Amino acid sequence: MAPNPTPTLPPPLETNQRIWPLTATINNAGHLAVGGCDLVELAKQYGTPLYVIDEAGVRTAARGYVDGMARCYPGDSLVIYASKAWNMLALCALMQQEGVGIDVVSGGELATALQAGVDPARIYFHGNNKSEQELAAALAAGITLVVDNWLELETLHRLTLQNGQAENRQAQNGQTKSEKDKPRIMLRLTPGIECHTHDYIRTGHLDSKFGFDPDEVTGLFDWLLANPQLQAVGLHAHIGSQIFELQPHRDLANGMVEIYARGRQLGLPFSELNIGGGLGICYTMDDDPPAISVWVETVAAAVAAACDTIALPYPKLICEPGRSLIGSSGITLYQVGARKTVPNVRTYVSVDGGMSDNPRPITYGARYSALLANRPQAAADELVTVAGKHCESGDVLLRDVMLPTMQAGDLLVVFATGAYNASMASNYNRLPRPAAVMVRDGQPAVVMVRETVEDLLRQDRLPPQWQKA
Ligand code: LLP
């Protein structure tokens, strides 16, 4: 008789494959805790709605990417955090500590990364319509610009020549001419790769506002060879976000290595290849993203194999995840308020935030999962729709979900809100934006102070003719 097969345990889930943060537990008080902090206590101390970030979870995800790239890719590598997911000082500083660079897309994100002490050599600036001021700030900071279009290329070239003339004048006046490196640029290409995700967050298909089309590459390379004042260090592409498939990333790797090799053959000083981000996370039990380690292994192997085939020296491989670095480590804590039952239709339970702190459900139809922080083990015995407090019928955070019957004062935790929530938050209906605390080993640290109505009023001006005498 054949022996019973040895039972194998499923591999432990990686951070992006969990709905709840890495350190989430139920504590002795029977409350939900994250980072050793009781969420009921955090709500008391800091108020609601409250964003809570599990520091250990973010660091684990960052190390997953950094160590994975070092282990799986035979050349040099760099992980950069797509900070549009949540750009703030604390996360930029944490990424710098973990050896992760920062991708910025505006002067505001750039200023934040610089103020957080991020090494400019590890900052990459994206965007399809950077202003002249943003380009000048980027040149002054000595970061790498990911050039998106011809206008940007020509503006950068003009600014670089102007800077050169100013430096020459200084030199003639006897001032020391700073021996700055040439501005480092990468080219963003739109390689025409299809993937399955929400239309608004696909970027690599041909009908996209981002980047150069593949048929522009020959002209671009000629232009760069004729204008060596800009140092073209490599190529970039990003195919979209919240992607669960691996094949589009392999296709991207192959296509990009081929174009990169062409540029080098022509004599361009290419040494870096950025294959973007895009790995999905788990929002509900229906989501099944590959683990960070599997994604890294896949892209690293694909790039290395494509290089080996044509005996190309390995470029420095850059990837730039956003969502999968922080999404699963963030939660939002709300206080439950009013209820309304529409007989035979639906029961609404309202919370004290909504589309202003999480615009993803109303924007993308995104779905989330939730639990009660004060009664996490209570049986889910009621089918409800959790609504926000905004004057908008579509302001619904969770539609038709089973939760314990909720009463006013209960604390609802919505999971996986670390990415694209705070960064997309608004003041709709003049709601001040929530505070954020980073939690670790039982210690909460405020990383974003709660906005106040005074903060909002500070920006308003009453023209003098409307002021009372
Ligand atoms: N690189 C570039 C050039 C990007 O445009 C993005 C995301 C990323 C990297 C990071 O992608 P991730 O690893 O986070 O998927 N607001 C939407 C997501 C927009 C993504 C924009 N670009 C959402 O809430 O789903």
GROMACS .gro file of C-alpha atoms and ligand atoms in nm:
model
  494
    1MET     CA    1   0.000   0.000   0.000
    2ALA     CA    2   0.133   0.344  -0.088
    3PRO     CA    3   0.222   0.547   0.221
    4ASN     CA    4   0.003   0.845   0.295
    5PRO     CA    5   0.151   1.155   0.140
    6THR     CA    6   0.319   1.373   0.401
    7PRO     CA    7   0.082   1.660   0.473
    8THR     CA    8   0.235   1.991   0.370
    9LEU     CA    9   0.142   2.318   0.532
   10PRO     CA   10   0.046   2.596   0.292
   11PRO     CA   11   0.318   2.862   0.276
   12PRO     CA   12   0.254   3.147   0.519
   13LEU     CA   13   0.080   3.438   0.356
   14GLU     CA   14   0.293   3.737   0.264
   15THR     CA   15   0.180   4.086   0.365
   16ASN     CA   16   0.008   4.164   0.034
   17GLN     CA   17  -0.191   3.840   0.053
   18ARG     CA   18  -0.355   3.917   0.387
   19ILE     CA   19  -0.663   4.130   0.432
   20TRP     CA   20  -0.552   4.232   0.781
   21PRO     CA   21  -0.217   4.380   0.889
   22LEU     CA   22   0.074   4.150   0.971
   23THR     CA   23   0.060   4.215   1.346
   24ALA     CA   24  -0.321   4.218   1.385
   25THR     CA   25  -0.432   4.012   1.687
   26ILE     CA   26  -0.713   3.988   1.938
   27ASN     CA   27  -0.578   4.100   2.275
   28ASN     CA   28  -0.668   4.001   2.632
   29ALA     CA   29  -0.944   4.262   2.641
   30GLY     CA   30  -1.101   4.085   2.343
   31HIS     CA   31  -1.030   4.386   2.122
   32LEU     CA   32  -0.855   4.404   1.792
   33ALA     CA   33  -0.494   4.519   1.826
   34VAL     CA   34  -0.237   4.617   1.567
   35GLY     CA   35   0.132   4.674   1.638
   36GLY     CA   36   0.057   4.582   2.001
   37CYS     CA   37  -0.186   4.876   2.030
   38ASP     CA   38  -0.550   4.822   2.128
   39LEU     CA   39  -0.756   4.987   1.854
   40VAL     CA   40  -1.031   5.082   2.101
   41GLU     CA   41  -0.771   5.272   2.305
   42LEU     CA   42  -0.631   5.437   1.992
   43ALA     CA   43  -0.981   5.557   1.899
   44LYS     CA   44  -1.022   5.704   2.249
   45GLN     CA   45  -0.686   5.874   2.238
   46TYR     CA   46  -0.683   6.009   1.884
   47GLY     CA   47  -1.049   6.015   1.777
   48THR     CA   48  -1.205   5.874   1.462
   49PRO     CA   49  -1.185   5.835   1.170
   50LEU     CA   50  -0.826   5.731   1.226
   51TYR     CA   51  -0.572   5.583   0.989
   52VAL     CA   52  -0.347   5.328   1.163
   53ILE     CA   53  -0.029   5.195   1.001
   54ASP     CA   54   0.142   4.873   1.108
   55GLU     CA   55   0.510   4.964   1.094
   56ALA     CA   56   0.628   4.601   1.108
   57GLY     CA   57   0.405   4.518   0.812
   58VAL     CA   58   0.544   4.797   0.598
   59ARG     CA   59   0.902   4.703   0.686
   60THR     CA   60   0.834   4.336   0.613
   61ALA     CA   61   0.696   4.421   0.270
   62ALA     CA   62   0.991   4.653   0.197
   63ARG     CA   63   1.239   4.381   0.297
   64GLY     CA   64   1.047   4.131   0.086
   65TYR     CA   65   1.113   4.345  -0.221
   66VAL     CA   66   1.471   4.450  -0.137
   67ASP     CA   67   1.594   4.106  -0.027
   68GLY     CA   68   1.403   3.938  -0.310
   69MET     CA   69   1.567   4.156  -0.574
   70ALA     CA   70   1.911   4.097  -0.422
   71ARG     CA   71   1.850   3.722  -0.410
   72CYS     CA   72   1.683   3.671  -0.748
   73TYR     CA   73   1.850   3.919  -0.981
   74PRO     CA   74   2.212   3.865  -1.083
   75GLY     CA   75   2.282   4.237  -1.141
   76ASP     CA   76   2.248   4.553  -0.934
   77SER     CA   77   1.896   4.643  -0.822
   78LEU     CA   78   1.691   4.913  -0.652
   79VAL     CA   79   1.339   4.917  -0.512
   80ILE     CA   80   1.163   5.252  -0.511
   81TYR     CA   81   0.835   5.327  -0.333
   82ALA     CA   82   0.566   5.477  -0.557
   83SER     CA   83   0.483   5.738  -0.297
   84LYS     CA   84   0.159   5.846  -0.469
   85ALA     CA   85   0.017   5.555  -0.265
   86TRP     CA   86   0.077   5.768   0.046
   87ASN     CA   87   0.335   6.040   0.037
   88MET     CA   88   0.428   6.170   0.380
   89LEU     CA   89   0.741   6.232   0.581
   90ALA     CA   90   0.724   5.922   0.803
   91LEU     CA   91   0.677   5.676   0.517
   92CYS     CA   92   0.950   5.839   0.308
   93ALA     CA   93   1.190   5.826   0.605
   94LEU     CA   94   1.100   5.464   0.678
   95MET     CA   95   1.165   5.368   0.315
   96GLN     CA   96   1.502   5.546   0.323
   97GLN     CA   97   1.593   5.340   0.634
   98GLU     CA   98   1.500   5.022   0.448
   99GLY     CA   99   1.715   5.111   0.148
  100VAL     CA  100   1.409   5.182  -0.066
  101GLY     CA  101   1.413   5.488  -0.294
  102ILE     CA  102   1.113   5.710  -0.369
  103ASP     CA  103   0.913   5.772  -0.685
  104VAL     CA  104   0.753   6.117  -0.682
  105VAL     CA  105   0.507   6.272  -0.926
  106SER     CA  106   0.488   6.635  -0.821
  107GLY     CA  107   0.684   6.916  -0.662
  108GLY     CA  108   0.494   6.846  -0.339
  109GLU     CA  109   0.591   6.480  -0.328
  110LEU     CA  110   0.949   6.572  -0.417
  111ALA     CA  111   0.972   6.832  -0.138
  112THR     CA  112   0.836   6.576   0.110
  113ALA     CA  113   1.088   6.309   0.010
  114LEU     CA  114   1.376   6.558   0.030
  115GLN     CA  115   1.262   6.689   0.368
  116ALA     CA  116   1.237   6.331   0.496
  117GLY     CA  117   1.607   6.293   0.417
  118VAL     CA  118   1.574   6.062   0.119
  119ASP     CA  119   1.896   6.035  -0.082
  120PRO     CA  120   1.842   6.231  -0.409
  121ALA     CA  121   2.030   5.954  -0.592
  122ARG     CA  122   1.732   5.732  -0.509
  123ILE     CA  123   1.454   5.972  -0.608
  124TYR     CA  124   1.283   5.932  -0.947
  125PHE     CA  125   1.035   6.192  -1.075
  126HIS     CA  126   0.745   6.073  -1.293
  127GLY     CA  127   0.451   6.258  -1.441
  128ASN     CA  128   0.300   6.340  -1.780
  129ASN     CA  129   0.285   6.717  -1.733
  130LYS     CA  130   0.559   6.835  -1.501
  131SER     CA  131   0.568   7.213  -1.475
  132GLU     CA  132   0.880   7.413  -1.554
  133GLN     CA  133   0.912   7.493  -1.182
  134GLU     CA  134   0.894   7.122  -1.099
  135LEU     CA  135   1.160   7.042  -1.359
  136ALA     CA  136   1.384   7.318  -1.225
  137ALA     CA  137   1.339   7.190  -0.867
  138ALA     CA  138   1.426   6.839  -0.983
  139LEU     CA  139   1.741   6.960  -1.160
  140ALA     CA  140   1.847   7.158  -0.855
  141ALA     CA  141   1.797   6.854  -0.631
  142GLY     CA  142   1.999   6.630  -0.863
  143ILE     CA  143   1.734   6.356  -0.884
  144THR     CA  144   1.650   6.139  -1.185
  145LEU     CA  145   1.373   6.256  -1.416
  146VAL     CA  146   1.156   6.000  -1.590
  147VAL     CA  147   1.078   6.193  -1.907
  148ASP     CA  148   0.726   6.137  -2.036
  149ASN     CA  149   0.701   6.339  -2.359
  150TRP     CA  150   0.874   6.567  -2.610
  151LEU     CA  151   0.772   6.893  -2.441
  152GLU     CA  152   0.936   6.777  -2.120
  153LEU     CA  153   1.249   6.664  -2.304
  154GLU     CA  154   1.285   6.996  -2.482
  155THR     CA  155   1.213   7.201  -2.168
  156LEU     CA  156   1.471   7.002  -1.973
  157HIS     CA  157   1.724   7.051  -2.247
  158ARG     CA  158   1.664   7.428  -2.251
  159LEU     CA  159   1.689   7.451  -1.870
  160THR     CA  160   2.010   7.247  -1.875
  161LEU     CA  161   2.166   7.476  -2.136
  162GLN     CA  162   2.060   7.784  -1.935
  163ASN     CA  163   2.211   7.635  -1.618
  164GLY     CA  164   2.530   7.564  -1.811
  165GLN     CA  165   2.551   7.924  -1.933
  166ALA     CA  166   2.497   8.056  -1.580
  167GLU     CA  167   2.772   7.829  -1.453
  168ASN     CA  168   3.006   7.946  -1.730
  169ARG     CA  169   2.939   8.310  -1.637
  170GLN     CA  170   3.018   8.231  -1.273
  171ALA     CA  171   3.340   8.064  -1.383
  172GLN     CA  172   3.438   8.371  -1.589
  173ASN     CA  173   3.370   8.588  -1.283
  174GLY     CA  174   3.625   8.383  -1.095
  175GLN     CA  175   3.361   8.190  -0.901
  176THR     CA  176   3.412   7.819  -0.873
  177LYS     CA  177   3.206   7.632  -1.128
  178SER     CA  178   3.035   7.340  -0.965
  179GLU     CA  179   3.122   7.019  -1.148
  180LYS     CA  180   2.770   6.888  -1.146
  181ASP     CA  181   2.690   6.569  -1.327
  182LYS     CA  182   2.474   6.597  -1.632
  183PRO     CA  183   2.103   6.568  -1.549
  184ARG     CA  184   2.002   6.202  -1.531
  185ILE     CA  185   1.697   6.107  -1.730
  186MET     CA  186   1.506   5.790  -1.807
  187LEU     CA  187   1.247   5.758  -2.083
  188ARG     CA  188   0.897   5.639  -2.004
  189LEU     CA  189   0.764   5.407  -2.273
  190THR     CA  190   0.411   5.279  -2.320
  191PRO     CA  191   0.480   4.931  -2.445
  192GLY     CA  192   0.124   4.831  -2.542
  193ILE     CA  193   0.081   4.558  -2.282
  194GLU     CA  194  -0.271   4.469  -2.177
  195CYS     CA  195  -0.357   4.359  -1.826
  196HIS     CA  196  -0.678   4.299  -1.636
  197THR     CA  197  -0.754   4.572  -1.388
  198HIS     CA  198  -0.984   4.874  -1.359
  199ASP     CA  199  -0.966   5.088  -1.674
  200TYR     CA  200  -0.870   5.398  -1.475
  201ILE     CA  201  -0.558   5.231  -1.335
  202ARG     CA  202  -0.425   5.069  -1.652
  203THR     CA  203  -0.133   5.263  -1.792
  204GLY     CA  204   0.075   5.040  -2.019
  205HIS     CA  205  -0.178   4.999  -2.302
  206LEU     CA  206  -0.137   5.213  -2.614
  207ASP     CA  207  -0.439   5.437  -2.544
  208SER     CA  208  -0.276   5.597  -2.240
  209LYS     CA  209  -0.186   5.956  -2.159
  210PHE     CA  210   0.152   5.842  -2.029
  211GLY     CA  211   0.485   5.797  -2.200
  212PHE     CA  212   0.626   5.760  -2.551
  213ASP     CA  213   0.479   5.513  -2.800
  214PRO     CA  214   0.713   5.235  -2.913
  215ASP     CA  215   0.716   5.378  -3.268
  216GLU     CA  216   0.865   5.702  -3.136
  217VAL     CA  217   1.169   5.525  -2.998
  218THR     CA  218   1.391   5.558  -3.307
  219GLY     CA  219   1.337   5.935  -3.324
  220LEU     CA  220   1.390   5.966  -2.951
  221PHE     CA  221   1.718   5.776  -2.957
  222ASP     CA  222   1.844   5.992  -3.245
  223TRP     CA  223   1.752   6.306  -3.052
  224LEU     CA  224   1.933   6.188  -2.739
  225LEU     CA  225   2.246   6.099  -2.936
  226ALA     CA  226   2.245   6.448  -3.086
  227ASN     CA  227   2.192   6.616  -2.747
  228PRO     CA  228   2.432   6.458  -2.500
  229GLN     CA  229   2.385   6.736  -2.243
  230LEU     CA  230   2.123   6.507  -2.092
  231GLN     CA  231   2.246   6.177  -1.959
  232ALA     CA  232   1.999   5.908  -2.069
  233VAL     CA  233   2.048   5.639  -1.806
  234GLY     CA  234   1.772   5.403  -1.910
  235LEU     CA  235   1.411   5.315  -1.975
  236HIS     CA  236   1.095   5.293  -1.768
  237ALA     CA  237   0.750   5.140  -1.809
  238HIS     CA  238   0.457   5.066  -1.579
  239ILE     CA  239   0.160   4.864  -1.698
  240GLY     CA  240  -0.105   4.931  -1.435
  241SER     CA  241  -0.209   4.871  -1.078
  242GLN     CA  242  -0.382   4.603  -0.865
  243ILE     CA  243  -0.266   4.332  -1.110
  244PHE     CA  244  -0.281   3.964  -1.014
  245GLU     CA  245  -0.140   3.816  -1.336
  246LEU     CA  246   0.231   3.753  -1.380
  247GLN     CA  247   0.245   3.711  -1.756
  248PRO     CA  248   0.207   4.082  -1.842
  249HIS     CA  249   0.515   4.151  -1.628
  250ARG     CA  250   0.715   3.886  -1.817
  251ASP     CA  251   0.599   4.032  -2.148
  252LEU     CA  252   0.701   4.376  -2.029
  253ALA     CA  253   1.046   4.254  -1.923
  254ASN     CA  254   1.109   4.097  -2.263
  255GLY     CA  255   0.988   4.398  -2.461
  256MET     CA  256   1.182   4.648  -2.251
  257VAL     CA  257   1.510   4.453  -2.261
  258GLU     CA  258   1.487   4.446  -2.640
  259ILE     CA  259   1.443   4.826  -2.667
  260TYR     CA  260   1.709   4.887  -2.400
  261ALA     CA  261   1.957   4.674  -2.596
  262ARG     CA  262   1.882   4.873  -2.912
  263GLY     CA  263   1.960   5.199  -2.732
  264ARG     CA  264   2.291   5.065  -2.603
  265GLN     CA  265   2.388   4.940  -2.944
  266LEU     CA  266   2.338   5.290  -3.080
  267GLY     CA  267   2.573   5.423  -2.813
  268LEU     CA  268   2.333   5.559  -2.552
  269PRO     CA  269   2.471   5.534  -2.196
  270PHE     CA  270   2.188   5.311  -2.071
  271SER     CA  271   2.251   5.126  -1.746
  272GLU     CA  272   1.909   5.111  -1.572
  273LEU     CA  273   1.579   4.944  -1.648
  274ASN     CA  274   1.268   5.028  -1.445
  275ILE     CA  275   0.981   4.782  -1.488
  276GLY     CA  276   0.732   4.974  -1.271
  277GLY     CA  277   0.504   4.843  -0.996
  278GLY     CA  278   0.152   4.711  -1.009
  279LEU     CA  279   0.135   4.403  -0.785
  280GLY     CA  280  -0.211   4.371  -0.631
  281ILE     CA  281  -0.315   4.317  -0.271
  282CYS     CA  282  -0.597   4.135  -0.096
  283TYR     CA  283  -0.902   4.352  -0.016
  284THR     CA  284  -1.158   4.072   0.014
  285MET     CA  285  -1.150   3.692   0.032
  286ASP     CA  286  -1.204   3.685  -0.346
  287ASP     CA  287  -0.866   3.848  -0.412
  288ASP     CA  288  -0.574   3.618  -0.482
  289PRO     CA  289  -0.259   3.815  -0.564
  290PRO     CA  290   0.078   3.643  -0.603
  291ALA     CA  291   0.315   3.694  -0.312
  292ILE     CA  292   0.574   3.974  -0.327
  293SER     CA  293   0.850   3.710  -0.338
  294VAL     CA  294   0.689   3.540  -0.639
  295TRP     CA  295   0.643   3.869  -0.825
  296VAL     CA  296   1.005   3.968  -0.765
  297GLU     CA  297   1.130   3.625  -0.869
  298THR     CA  298   0.923   3.642  -1.187
  299VAL     CA  299   1.035   3.985  -1.305
  300ALA     CA  300   1.398   3.931  -1.204
  301ALA     CA  301   1.413   3.597  -1.385
  302ALA     CA  302   1.244   3.740  -1.694
  303VAL     CA  303   1.483   4.034  -1.722
  304ALA     CA  304   1.790   3.819  -1.653
  305ALA     CA  305   1.684   3.556  -1.909
  306ALA     CA  306   1.612   3.818  -2.175
  307CYS     CA  307   1.960   3.967  -2.117
  308ASP     CA  308   2.129   3.627  -2.124
  309THR     CA  309   1.971   3.546  -2.461
  310ILE     CA  310   2.147   3.839  -2.628
  311ALA     CA  311   2.456   3.847  -2.402
  312LEU     CA  312   2.357   4.190  -2.271
  313PRO     CA  313   2.522   4.310  -1.947
  314TYR     CA  314   2.254   4.314  -1.676
  315PRO     CA  315   2.106   4.660  -1.631
  316LYS     CA  316   2.045   4.790  -1.280
  317LEU     CA  317   1.692   4.659  -1.232
  318ILE     CA  318   1.447   4.899  -1.067
  319CYS     CA  319   1.094   4.823  -0.957
  320GLU     CA  320   0.853   5.072  -0.804
  321PRO     CA  321   0.568   4.918  -0.606
  322GLY     CA  322   0.324   5.140  -0.419
  323ARG     CA  323   0.009   4.956  -0.309
  324SER     CA  324   0.179   4.627  -0.218
  325LEU     CA  325   0.435   4.804   0.007
  326ILE     CA  326   0.181   4.970   0.234
  327GLY     CA  327  -0.178   4.886   0.139
  328SER     CA  328  -0.231   4.585   0.364
  329SER     CA  329  -0.056   4.751   0.659
  330GLY     CA  330  -0.306   5.036   0.683
  331ILE     CA  331  -0.651   5.028   0.837
  332THR     CA  332  -0.914   5.292   0.900
  333LEU     CA  333  -1.099   5.306   1.227
  334TYR     CA  334  -1.451   5.459   1.225
  335GLN     CA  335  -1.715   5.514   1.488
  336VAL     CA  336  -2.056   5.372   1.404
  337GLY     CA  337  -2.353   5.612   1.415
  338ALA     CA  338  -2.703   5.612   1.269
  339ARG     CA  339  -2.892   5.316   1.122
  340LYS     CA  340  -3.170   5.309   0.869
  341THR     CA  341  -3.362   5.006   0.753
  342VAL     CA  342  -3.552   5.029   0.428
  343PRO     CA  343  -3.794   4.734   0.468
  344ASN     CA  344  -3.727   4.456   0.219
  345VAL     CA  345  -3.447   4.657   0.059
  346ARG     CA  346  -3.144   4.722   0.273
  347THR     CA  347  -3.011   4.829   0.613
  348TYR     CA  348  -2.772   5.121   0.614
  349VAL     CA  349  -2.528   5.175   0.898
  350SER     CA  350  -2.341   5.504   0.884
  351VAL     CA  351  -1.991   5.581   1.005
  352ASP     CA  352  -1.817   5.910   1.082
  353GLY     CA  353  -1.605   5.922   0.764
  354GLY     CA  354  -1.659   5.802   0.410
  355MET     CA  355  -1.569   5.903   0.057
  356SER     CA  356  -1.349   6.189   0.180
  357ASP     CA  357  -1.107   5.956   0.361
  358ASN     CA  358  -1.156   5.661   0.122
  359PRO     CA  359  -1.263   5.764  -0.229
  360ARG     CA  360  -1.184   5.423  -0.380
  361PRO     CA  361  -1.531   5.263  -0.356
  362ILE     CA  362  -1.705   5.555  -0.526
  363THR     CA  363  -1.423   5.602  -0.779
  364TYR     CA  364  -1.343   5.243  -0.879
  365GLY     CA  365  -1.622   5.038  -0.725
  366ALA     CA  366  -1.353   4.902  -0.491
  367ARG     CA  367  -1.462   4.648  -0.230
  368TYR     CA  368  -1.327   4.619   0.124
  369SER     CA  369  -1.352   4.396   0.431
  370ALA     CA  370  -1.429   4.504   0.787
  371LEU     CA  371  -1.456   4.391   1.150
  372LEU     CA  372  -1.555   4.554   1.476
  373ALA     CA  373  -1.250   4.660   1.680
  374ASN     CA  374  -1.440   4.638   2.010
  375ARG     CA  375  -1.611   4.303   1.931
  376PRO     CA  376  -1.398   4.132   1.666
  377GLN     CA  377  -1.531   3.787   1.752
  378ALA     CA  378  -1.901   3.878   1.744
  379ALA     CA  379  -2.094   3.669   1.493
  380ALA     CA  380  -2.160   3.836   1.160
  381ASP     CA  381  -2.539   3.811   1.176
  382GLU     CA  382  -2.664   4.104   0.971
  383LEU     CA  383  -2.648   4.195   0.605
  384VAL     CA  384  -2.573   4.567   0.592
  385THR     CA  385  -2.441   4.845   0.376
  386VAL     CA  386  -2.192   5.070   0.550
  387ALA     CA  387  -2.238   5.428   0.437
  388GLY     CA  388  -2.025   5.734   0.492
  389LYS     CA  389  -2.155   6.065   0.627
  390HIS     CA  390  -2.132   6.266   0.305
  391CYS     CA  391  -2.425   6.422   0.127
  392GLU     CA  392  -2.400   6.184  -0.162
  393SER     CA  393  -2.597   5.860  -0.214
  394GLY     CA  394  -2.292   5.690  -0.364
  395ASP     CA  395  -2.095   5.747  -0.045
  396VAL     CA  396  -2.090   5.381   0.050
  397LEU     CA  397  -1.780   5.214   0.195
  398LEU     CA  398  -1.903   4.853   0.202
  399ARG     CA  399  -2.206   4.733   0.010
  400ASP     CA  400  -2.407   4.429   0.123
  401VAL     CA  401  -2.165   4.274   0.369
  402MET     CA  402  -2.229   4.047   0.666
  403LEU     CA  403  -2.127   4.211   0.995
  404PRO     CA  404  -2.233   4.178   1.358
  405THR     CA  405  -2.544   4.386   1.429
  406MET     CA  406  -2.390   4.725   1.497
  407GLN     CA  407  -2.493   4.986   1.750
  408ALA     CA  408  -2.399   5.353   1.770
  409GLY     CA  409  -2.057   5.373   1.934
  410ASP     CA  410  -1.920   5.049   1.793
  411LEU     CA  411  -1.581   5.085   1.625
  412LEU     CA  412  -1.557   4.960   1.270
  413VAL     CA  413  -1.220   4.872   1.120
  414VAL     CA  414  -1.191   4.877   0.742
  415PHE     CA  415  -0.884   4.680   0.630
  416ALA     CA  416  -0.626   4.738   0.358
  417THR     CA  417  -0.667   5.114   0.343
  418GLY     CA  418  -0.293   5.194   0.354
  419ALA     CA  419  -0.261   5.278  -0.015
  420TYR     CA  420  -0.448   5.543  -0.215
  421ASN     CA  421  -0.675   5.644   0.074
  422ALA     CA  422  -0.505   5.924   0.267
  423SER     CA  423  -0.324   6.028  -0.052
  424MET     CA  424  -0.655   6.069  -0.237
  425ALA     CA  425  -0.849   6.211   0.057
  426SER     CA  426  -1.048   6.531   0.017
  427ASN     CA  427  -1.231   6.781   0.234
  428TYR     CA  428  -1.567   6.717   0.068
  429ASN     CA  429  -1.845   6.863   0.282
  430ARG     CA  430  -1.566   7.038   0.474
  431LEU     CA  431  -1.469   6.730   0.665
  432PRO     CA  432  -1.121   6.773   0.813
  433ARG     CA  433  -0.891   6.488   0.708
  434PRO     CA  434  -0.819   6.216   0.969
  435ALA     CA  435  -0.506   6.176   1.177
  436ALA     CA  436  -0.268   5.887   1.114
  437VAL     CA  437  -0.070   5.691   1.371
  438MET     CA  438   0.210   5.446   1.306
  439VAL     CA  439   0.207   5.161   1.558
  440ARG     CA  440   0.486   4.931   1.669
  441ASP     CA  441   0.554   4.724   1.983
  442GLY     CA  442   0.268   4.883   2.171
  443GLN     CA  443   0.380   5.238   2.088
  444PRO     CA  444   0.165   5.468   1.874
  445ALA     CA  445   0.335   5.761   1.698
  446VAL     CA  446   0.133   6.034   1.530
  447VAL     CA  447   0.255   6.070   1.171
  448MET     CA  448  -0.026   6.295   1.047
  449VAL     CA  449  -0.209   6.536   1.274
  450ARG     CA  450  -0.588   6.551   1.241
  451GLU     CA  451  -0.699   6.851   1.037
  452THR     CA  452  -0.932   7.098   1.205
  453VAL     CA  453  -1.205   7.323   1.069
  454GLU     CA  454  -0.971   7.613   1.153
  455ASP     CA  455  -0.713   7.461   0.915
  456LEU     CA  456  -0.972   7.468   0.640
  457LEU     CA  457  -1.091   7.820   0.720
  458ARG     CA  458  -0.732   7.941   0.719
  459GLN     CA  459  -0.727   7.901   0.342
  460ASP     CA  460  -1.044   8.106   0.286
  461ARG     CA  461  -1.047   8.479   0.218
  462LEU     CA  462  -1.342   8.712   0.238
  463PRO     CA  463  -1.291   8.997  -0.013
  464PRO     CA  464  -1.285   9.330   0.175
  465GLN     CA  465  -1.604   9.460   0.011
  466TRP     CA  466  -1.795   9.165   0.165
  467GLN     CA  467  -1.667   9.215   0.516
  468LYS     CA  468  -1.896   9.387   0.765
  469ALA     CA  469  -1.794   9.743   0.842
  470LLP     N1  470   0.483   5.355  -1.110
  470LLP     C1  471   0.404   5.435  -1.181
  470LLP     C2  472   0.459   5.511  -1.292
  470LLP     C3  473   0.268   5.447  -1.147
  470LLP     O1  474   0.190   5.525  -1.218
  470LLP     C4  475   0.218   5.374  -1.035
  470LLP     C5  476   0.078   5.385  -0.996
  470LLP     C6  477   0.306   5.292  -0.964
  470LLP     C7  478   0.438   5.284  -1.005
  470LLP     C8  479   0.263   5.212  -0.845
  470LLP     O2  480   0.169   5.117  -0.875
  470LLP     P1  481   0.119   5.015  -0.760
  470LLP     O3  482   0.236   4.929  -0.723
  470LLP     O4  483   0.071   5.097  -0.647
  470LLP     O5  484   0.011   4.939  -0.825
  470LLP     N2  485  -0.552   5.541  -0.728
  470LLP     C9  486  -0.557   5.407  -0.783
  470LLP    C10  487  -0.420   5.358  -0.821
  470LLP    C11  488  -0.349   5.448  -0.919
  470LLP    C12  489  -0.213   5.397  -0.952
  470LLP    C13  490  -0.134   5.503  -1.017
  470LLP     N3  491  -0.002   5.464  -1.054
  470LLP    C14  492  -0.623   5.315  -0.683
  470LLP     O6  493  -0.664   5.360  -0.578
  470LLP     O7  494  -0.639   5.197  -0.710
   0.00000   0.00000   0.00000
